[in-house]
């Protein structure tokens, strides 16, 4: 058997060693490139996610009370919103004449929102309403074109399609407008109930007792949330529901 020359054997071994080194270096470089590309892609994805982040706790919130209500109705709600990151300087309560006319009340809301936008520098606000405040808000967004100034609308036990409970106070124009089948109700419910790019959501309960039928609060095109059992006034102190609304507006 012919023996290989030691010199030739060492030459082959050296060549193999060089090839292995080059291969290892290429593999390492390729892995580094892949890791770098992955990191770059991940960074780009994070940047894209950040770029599309919607409105958050910097959005001014305008609270609109119900029939015979006032700004004091929103003490608990404002506390919940502050706990969820809002500054007191971005929380506002609109008051109106419960016994007047909801068209006038909606016009007043339009002026109030414009003042809030001017004061805060925001291009849009969020609206949270309760009971008859739903009618005032819906007229503002739909008939007066307020949806262009409202990012989110949350209606809590809103009388959005009227309530037969209003039959007890029909001596007042606002109650006439709040009664099911009124021309006012027809105007705000005909066609698109959730106009514009505004995000709409409602919260309602079979235990309401004032909004009759209780499903009157629901809006076509909105995210409608049925609460297991909550009274009409109880909603105003329901920190769970109020927390959900804060999350909705921040999302």
mmCIF file of C-alpha atoms in Angstrom:
data_model
loop_
_atom_site.group_PDB
_atom_site.id
_atom_site.type_symbol
_atom_site.label_atom_id
_atom_site.label_comp_id
_atom_site.label_asym_id
_atom_site.label_seq_id
_atom_site.Cartn_x
_atom_site.Cartn_y
_atom_site.Cartn_z
ATOM 1 C CA UNK A 1 0.000 0.000 0.000
ATOM 2 C CA UNK A 2 1.364 3.392 -1.031
ATOM 3 C CA UNK A 3 1.902 5.849 1.819
ATOM 4 C CA UNK A 4 1.015 9.549 1.410
ATOM 5 C CA UNK A 5 3.757 12.089 1.793
ATOM 6 C CA UNK A 6 3.566 13.875 5.190
ATOM 7 C CA UNK A 7 4.023 17.172 3.367
ATOM 8 C CA UNK A 8 1.063 16.450 1.086
ATOM 9 C CA UNK A 9 -1.059 15.381 4.036
ATOM 10 C CA UNK A 10 -0.277 18.593 5.911
ATOM 11 C CA UNK A 11 -1.174 20.598 2.786
ATOM 12 C CA UNK A 12 -4.575 18.933 2.540
ATOM 13 C CA UNK A 13 -5.187 19.478 6.268
ATOM 14 C CA UNK A 14 -4.280 23.153 5.974
ATOM 15 C CA UNK A 15 -6.612 23.611 2.998
ATOM 16 C CA UNK A 16 -9.452 21.935 4.892
ATOM 17 C CA UNK A 17 -8.803 24.165 7.908
ATOM 18 C CA UNK A 18 -8.940 27.326 5.753
ATOM 19 C CA UNK A 19 -12.144 26.179 4.073
ATOM 20 C CA UNK A 20 -13.762 25.434 7.428
ATOM 21 C CA UNK A 21 -12.704 28.844 8.765
ATOM 22 C CA UNK A 22 -14.119 30.643 5.733
ATOM 23 C CA UNK A 23 -17.372 28.659 5.959
ATOM 24 C CA UNK A 24 -17.704 29.422 9.685
ATOM 25 C CA UNK A 25 -17.051 33.116 9.077
ATOM 26 C CA UNK A 26 -19.636 33.226 6.293
ATOM 27 C CA UNK A 27 -22.201 31.425 8.464
ATOM 28 C CA UNK A 28 -21.548 33.781 11.365
ATOM 29 C CA UNK A 29 -21.835 36.796 9.091
ATOM 30 C CA UNK A 30 -25.048 35.433 7.605
ATOM 31 C CA UNK A 31 -26.523 34.852 11.047
ATOM 32 C CA UNK A 32 -25.531 38.357 12.080
ATOM 33 C CA UNK A 33 -27.140 39.785 8.943
ATOM 34 C CA UNK A 34 -30.311 37.782 9.618
ATOM 35 C CA UNK A 35 -30.406 38.960 13.234
ATOM 36 C CA UNK A 36 -29.784 42.528 12.099
ATOM 37 C CA UNK A 37 -32.581 42.312 9.533
ATOM 38 C CA UNK A 38 -34.926 40.806 12.130
ATOM 39 C CA UNK A 39 -34.106 43.568 14.595
ATOM 40 C CA UNK A 40 -34.615 46.158 11.867
ATOM 41 C CA UNK A 41 -37.968 44.623 10.912
ATOM 42 C CA UNK A 42 -39.047 44.479 14.568
ATOM 43 C CA UNK A 43 -38.018 48.107 15.048
ATOM 44 C CA UNK A 44 -39.927 49.117 11.919
ATOM 45 C CA UNK A 45 -42.985 47.224 13.155
ATOM 46 C CA UNK A 46 -42.809 48.995 16.518
ATOM 47 C CA UNK A 47 -42.461 52.331 14.762
ATOM 48 C CA UNK A 48 -45.463 51.519 12.570
ATOM 49 C CA UNK A 49 -47.484 50.491 15.618
ATOM 50 C CA UNK A 50 -46.548 53.735 17.346
ATOM 51 C CA UNK A 51 -47.501 55.703 14.263
ATOM 52 C CA UNK A 52 -51.023 54.261 14.193
ATOM 53 C CA UNK A 53 -51.693 54.576 17.920
ATOM 54 C CA UNK A 54 -55.195 56.100 18.260
ATOM 55 C CA UNK A 55 -56.306 58.859 20.595
ATOM 56 C CA UNK A 56 -55.532 58.277 24.239
ATOM 57 C CA UNK A 57 -55.917 59.924 27.624
ATOM 58 C CA UNK A 58 -54.982 63.260 26.088
ATOM 59 C CA UNK A 59 -58.418 63.420 24.440
ATOM 60 C CA UNK A 60 -60.661 65.986 26.172
ATOM 61 C CA UNK A 61 -63.899 64.443 27.446
ATOM 62 C CA UNK A 62 -67.229 66.296 27.528
ATOM 63 C CA UNK A 63 -69.884 64.833 29.851
ATOM 64 C CA UNK A 64 -73.552 65.520 29.033
ATOM 65 C CA UNK A 65 -76.085 64.907 31.829
ATOM 66 C CA UNK A 66 -79.676 63.725 31.538
ATOM 67 C CA UNK A 67 -83.111 65.180 32.327
ATOM 68 C CA UNK A 68 -82.988 67.319 35.518
ATOM 69 C CA UNK A 69 -79.302 66.457 35.867
ATOM 70 C CA UNK A 70 -76.241 68.661 36.356
ATOM 71 C CA UNK A 71 -72.459 68.624 36.304
ATOM 72 C CA UNK A 72 -72.533 67.014 39.776
ATOM 73 C CA UNK A 73 -73.761 63.789 38.135
ATOM 74 C CA UNK A 74 -70.242 63.222 36.825
ATOM 75 C CA UNK A 75 -68.208 63.380 40.048
ATOM 76 C CA UNK A 76 -67.620 59.607 40.092
ATOM 77 C CA UNK A 77 -67.032 59.423 36.349
ATOM 78 C CA UNK A 78 -64.388 62.134 36.461
ATOM 79 C CA UNK A 79 -62.685 60.382 39.359
ATOM 80 C CA UNK A 80 -62.575 57.136 37.350
ATOM 81 C CA UNK A 81 -61.180 58.947 34.321
ATOM 82 C CA UNK A 82 -58.464 60.586 36.424
ATOM 83 C CA UNK A 83 -57.511 57.165 37.804
ATOM 84 C CA UNK A 84 -57.248 55.986 34.211
ATOM 85 C CA UNK A 85 -54.778 58.709 33.267
ATOM 86 C CA UNK A 86 -56.804 61.792 32.384
ATOM 87 C CA UNK A 87 -55.862 65.214 33.641
ATOM 88 C CA UNK A 88 -58.583 67.240 35.349
ATOM 89 C CA UNK A 89 -57.878 69.964 32.784
ATOM 90 C CA UNK A 90 -59.213 67.637 30.063
ATOM 91 C CA UNK A 91 -62.503 66.750 31.771
ATOM 92 C CA UNK A 92 -65.538 68.990 31.162
ATOM 93 C CA UNK A 93 -69.228 68.865 32.085
ATOM 94 C CA UNK A 94 -71.812 70.559 29.861
ATOM 95 C CA UNK A 95 -74.991 71.809 31.533
ATOM 96 C CA UNK A 96 -78.219 72.718 29.747
ATOM 97 C CA UNK A 97 -81.885 73.519 30.398
ATOM 98 C CA UNK A 98 -83.743 70.264 31.023
ATOM 99 C CA UNK A 99 -87.101 71.995 30.503
ATOM 100 C CA UNK A 100 -86.281 73.947 27.359
ATOM 101 C CA UNK A 101 -85.703 72.548 23.876
ATOM 102 C CA UNK A 102 -83.177 69.867 22.956
ATOM 103 C CA UNK A 103 -82.415 71.595 19.666
ATOM 104 C CA UNK A 104 -81.259 74.640 21.616
ATOM 105 C CA UNK A 105 -79.443 72.330 24.031
ATOM 106 C CA UNK A 106 -77.620 70.663 21.120
ATOM 107 C CA UNK A 107 -76.636 74.046 19.727
ATOM 108 C CA UNK A 108 -75.267 74.918 23.147
ATOM 109 C CA UNK A 109 -73.294 71.660 23.143
ATOM 110 C CA UNK A 110 -71.801 72.602 19.761
ATOM 111 C CA UNK A 111 -70.587 75.929 21.179
ATOM 112 C CA UNK A 112 -69.304 74.202 24.329
ATOM 113 C CA UNK A 113 -67.285 71.665 22.307
ATOM 114 C CA UNK A 114 -65.780 74.448 20.204
ATOM 115 C CA UNK A 115 -64.717 76.226 23.391
ATOM 116 C CA UNK A 116 -63.141 73.032 24.745
ATOM 117 C CA UNK A 117 -61.234 72.510 21.503
ATOM 118 C CA UNK A 118 -60.013 76.091 21.593
ATOM 119 C CA UNK A 119 -59.015 75.848 25.254
ATOM 120 C CA UNK A 120 -57.172 72.523 24.940
ATOM 121 C CA UNK A 121 -55.857 72.795 21.393
ATOM 122 C CA UNK A 122 -57.436 69.427 20.551
ATOM 123 C CA UNK A 123 -58.934 68.783 17.129
ATOM 124 C CA UNK A 124 -61.580 66.448 18.581
ATOM 125 C CA UNK A 125 -63.234 65.602 21.891
ATOM 126 C CA UNK A 126 -64.959 62.525 23.270
ATOM 127 C CA UNK A 127 -68.542 62.742 24.533
ATOM 128 C CA UNK A 128 -70.027 60.703 27.374
ATOM 129 C CA UNK A 129 -73.770 61.155 27.862
ATOM 130 C CA UNK A 130 -76.507 59.848 30.131
ATOM 131 C CA UNK A 131 -80.269 59.543 29.609
ATOM 132 C CA UNK A 132 -81.713 62.576 27.748
ATOM 133 C CA UNK A 133 -78.127 63.656 27.141
ATOM 134 C CA UNK A 134 -78.221 61.010 24.418
ATOM 135 C CA UNK A 135 -80.768 63.072 22.467
ATOM 136 C CA UNK A 136 -78.755 66.261 22.866
ATOM 137 C CA UNK A 137 -75.580 64.484 21.743
ATOM 138 C CA UNK A 138 -77.169 62.652 18.795
ATOM 139 C CA UNK A 139 -78.728 65.851 17.447
ATOM 140 C CA UNK A 140 -75.374 67.590 17.707
ATOM 141 C CA UNK A 141 -73.446 64.811 15.957
ATOM 142 C CA UNK A 142 -75.984 63.984 13.269
ATOM 143 C CA UNK A 143 -78.021 67.098 12.502
ATOM 144 C CA UNK A 144 -75.468 69.782 13.358
ATOM 145 C CA UNK A 145 -72.516 67.860 11.892
ATOM 146 C CA UNK A 146 -70.715 67.563 15.207
ATOM 147 C CA UNK A 147 -69.355 64.119 14.359
ATOM 148 C CA UNK A 148 -66.371 65.834 12.703
ATOM 149 C CA UNK A 149 -65.378 67.170 16.129
ATOM 150 C CA UNK A 150 -66.029 63.982 18.129
ATOM 151 C CA UNK A 151 -63.654 61.010 18.213
ATOM 152 C CA UNK A 152 -65.746 58.782 20.522
ATOM 153 C CA UNK A 153 -69.320 58.859 21.777
ATOM 154 C CA UNK A 154 -70.334 56.764 24.789
ATOM 155 C CA UNK A 155 -74.030 56.704 25.638
ATOM 156 C CA UNK A 156 -74.979 55.469 29.117
ATOM 157 C CA UNK A 157 -78.655 54.529 29.365
ATOM 158 C CA UNK A 158 -79.301 57.092 26.644
ATOM 159 C CA UNK A 159 -82.872 57.827 25.566
ATOM 160 C CA UNK A 160 -81.654 57.504 21.995
ATOM 161 C CA UNK A 161 -84.919 56.098 20.620
ATOM 162 C CA UNK A 162 -87.093 57.691 23.279
ATOM 163 C CA UNK A 163 -88.718 56.421 26.455
ATOM 164 C CA UNK A 164 -92.395 56.088 27.400
ATOM 165 C CA UNK A 165 -91.336 57.316 30.858
ATOM 166 C CA UNK A 166 -91.305 60.797 29.320
ATOM 167 C CA UNK A 167 -95.102 60.623 29.279
ATOM 168 C CA UNK A 168 -94.982 61.842 32.882
ATOM 169 C CA UNK A 169 -93.563 65.250 31.909
ATOM 170 C CA UNK A 170 -95.068 66.055 28.518
ATOM 171 C CA UNK A 171 -95.781 69.641 29.581
ATOM 172 C CA UNK A 172 -92.111 70.276 28.724
ATOM 173 C CA UNK A 173 -90.768 70.401 25.175
ATOM 174 C CA UNK A 174 -87.767 68.257 26.077
ATOM 175 C CA UNK A 175 -90.054 65.449 27.294
ATOM 176 C CA UNK A 176 -92.233 65.711 24.189
ATOM 177 C CA UNK A 177 -89.072 65.292 22.129
ATOM 178 C CA UNK A 178 -87.993 62.354 24.291
ATOM 179 C CA UNK A 179 -91.229 60.411 23.799
ATOM 180 C CA UNK A 180 -90.973 57.498 21.301
ATOM 181 C CA UNK A 181 -92.200 58.415 17.825
ATOM 182 C CA UNK A 182 -91.646 62.176 18.218
ATOM 183 C CA UNK A 183 -90.455 64.142 15.208
ATOM 184 C CA UNK A 184 -87.243 64.827 17.125
ATOM 185 C CA UNK A 185 -86.598 61.090 17.597
ATOM 186 C CA UNK A 186 -87.404 60.442 13.939
ATOM 187 C CA UNK A 187 -84.888 63.068 12.868
ATOM 188 C CA UNK A 188 -81.968 61.622 14.810
ATOM 189 C CA UNK A 189 -82.733 57.956 14.092
ATOM 190 C CA UNK A 190 -83.594 58.053 10.388
ATOM 191 C CA UNK A 191 -80.868 56.737 8.097
ATOM 192 C CA UNK A 192 -77.421 56.403 9.631
ATOM 193 C CA UNK A 193 -77.579 56.460 13.435
ATOM 194 C CA UNK A 194 -73.800 56.564 13.795
ATOM 195 C CA UNK A 195 -72.574 59.059 11.179
ATOM 196 C CA UNK A 196 -68.996 59.993 10.380
ATOM 197 C CA UNK A 197 -65.764 58.438 11.611
ATOM 198 C CA UNK A 198 -66.786 58.787 15.275
ATOM 199 C CA UNK A 199 -66.586 55.561 17.281
ATOM 200 C CA UNK A 200 -69.920 54.898 19.013
ATOM 201 C CA UNK A 201 -70.710 52.670 21.993
ATOM 202 C CA UNK A 202 -73.688 52.295 24.327
ATOM 203 C CA UNK A 203 -74.284 50.731 27.752
ATOM 204 C CA UNK A 204 -77.807 49.680 28.746
ATOM 205 C CA UNK A 205 -79.582 47.345 31.159
ATOM 206 C CA UNK A 206 -82.892 45.524 31.503
ATOM 207 C CA UNK A 207 -82.986 46.804 35.101
ATOM 208 C CA UNK A 208 -82.887 50.464 33.989
ATOM 209 C CA UNK A 209 -86.486 51.277 34.918
ATOM 210 C CA UNK A 210 -86.500 54.729 33.262
ATOM 211 C CA UNK A 211 -85.553 54.040 29.653
ATOM 212 C CA UNK A 212 -88.572 52.076 28.436
ATOM 213 C CA UNK A 213 -88.013 49.941 26.484
ATOM 214 C CA UNK A 214 -84.492 49.573 27.829
ATOM 215 C CA UNK A 215 -83.201 48.629 24.370
ATOM 216 C CA UNK A 216 -83.959 52.202 23.274
ATOM 217 C CA UNK A 217 -80.351 53.071 24.112
ATOM 218 C CA UNK A 218 -78.919 50.839 21.379
ATOM 219 C CA UNK A 219 -77.641 52.515 18.207
ATOM 220 C CA UNK A 220 -77.300 50.779 14.854
ATOM 221 C CA UNK A 221 -73.616 50.726 13.967
ATOM 222 C CA UNK A 222 -72.430 51.152 17.564
ATOM 223 C CA UNK A 223 -70.820 48.696 19.972
ATOM 224 C CA UNK A 224 -73.825 48.027 22.217
ATOM 225 C CA UNK A 225 -73.005 46.681 25.686
ATOM 226 C CA UNK A 226 -75.717 45.014 27.768
ATOM 227 C CA UNK A 227 -75.060 45.350 31.500
ATOM 228 C CA UNK A 228 -76.452 42.487 33.589
ATOM 229 C CA UNK A 229 -78.507 44.569 36.011
ATOM 230 C CA UNK A 230 -78.059 48.261 36.695
ATOM 231 C CA UNK A 231 -80.557 50.997 37.487
ATOM 232 C CA UNK A 232 -80.825 54.212 35.504
ATOM 233 C CA UNK A 233 -79.212 56.402 38.162
ATOM 234 C CA UNK A 234 -76.977 53.568 39.376
ATOM 235 C CA UNK A 235 -75.041 53.774 36.114
ATOM 236 C CA UNK A 236 -73.610 57.125 37.209
ATOM 237 C CA UNK A 237 -71.803 55.452 40.121
ATOM 238 C CA UNK A 238 -70.933 52.187 38.380
ATOM 239 C CA UNK A 239 -67.129 52.315 38.399
ATOM 240 C CA UNK A 240 -66.918 49.114 36.346
ATOM 241 C CA UNK A 241 -68.950 50.558 33.470
ATOM 242 C CA UNK A 242 -67.217 53.923 33.774
ATOM 243 C CA UNK A 243 -63.857 52.154 33.602
ATOM 244 C CA UNK A 244 -64.954 50.372 30.432
ATOM 245 C CA UNK A 245 -65.913 53.719 28.939
ATOM 246 C CA UNK A 246 -62.520 55.188 29.820
ATOM 247 C CA UNK A 247 -60.862 52.212 28.098
ATOM 248 C CA UNK A 248 -63.135 52.645 25.076
ATOM 249 C CA UNK A 249 -62.187 56.286 24.663
ATOM 250 C CA UNK A 250 -58.460 55.597 25.184
ATOM 251 C CA UNK A 251 -58.483 52.742 22.644
#
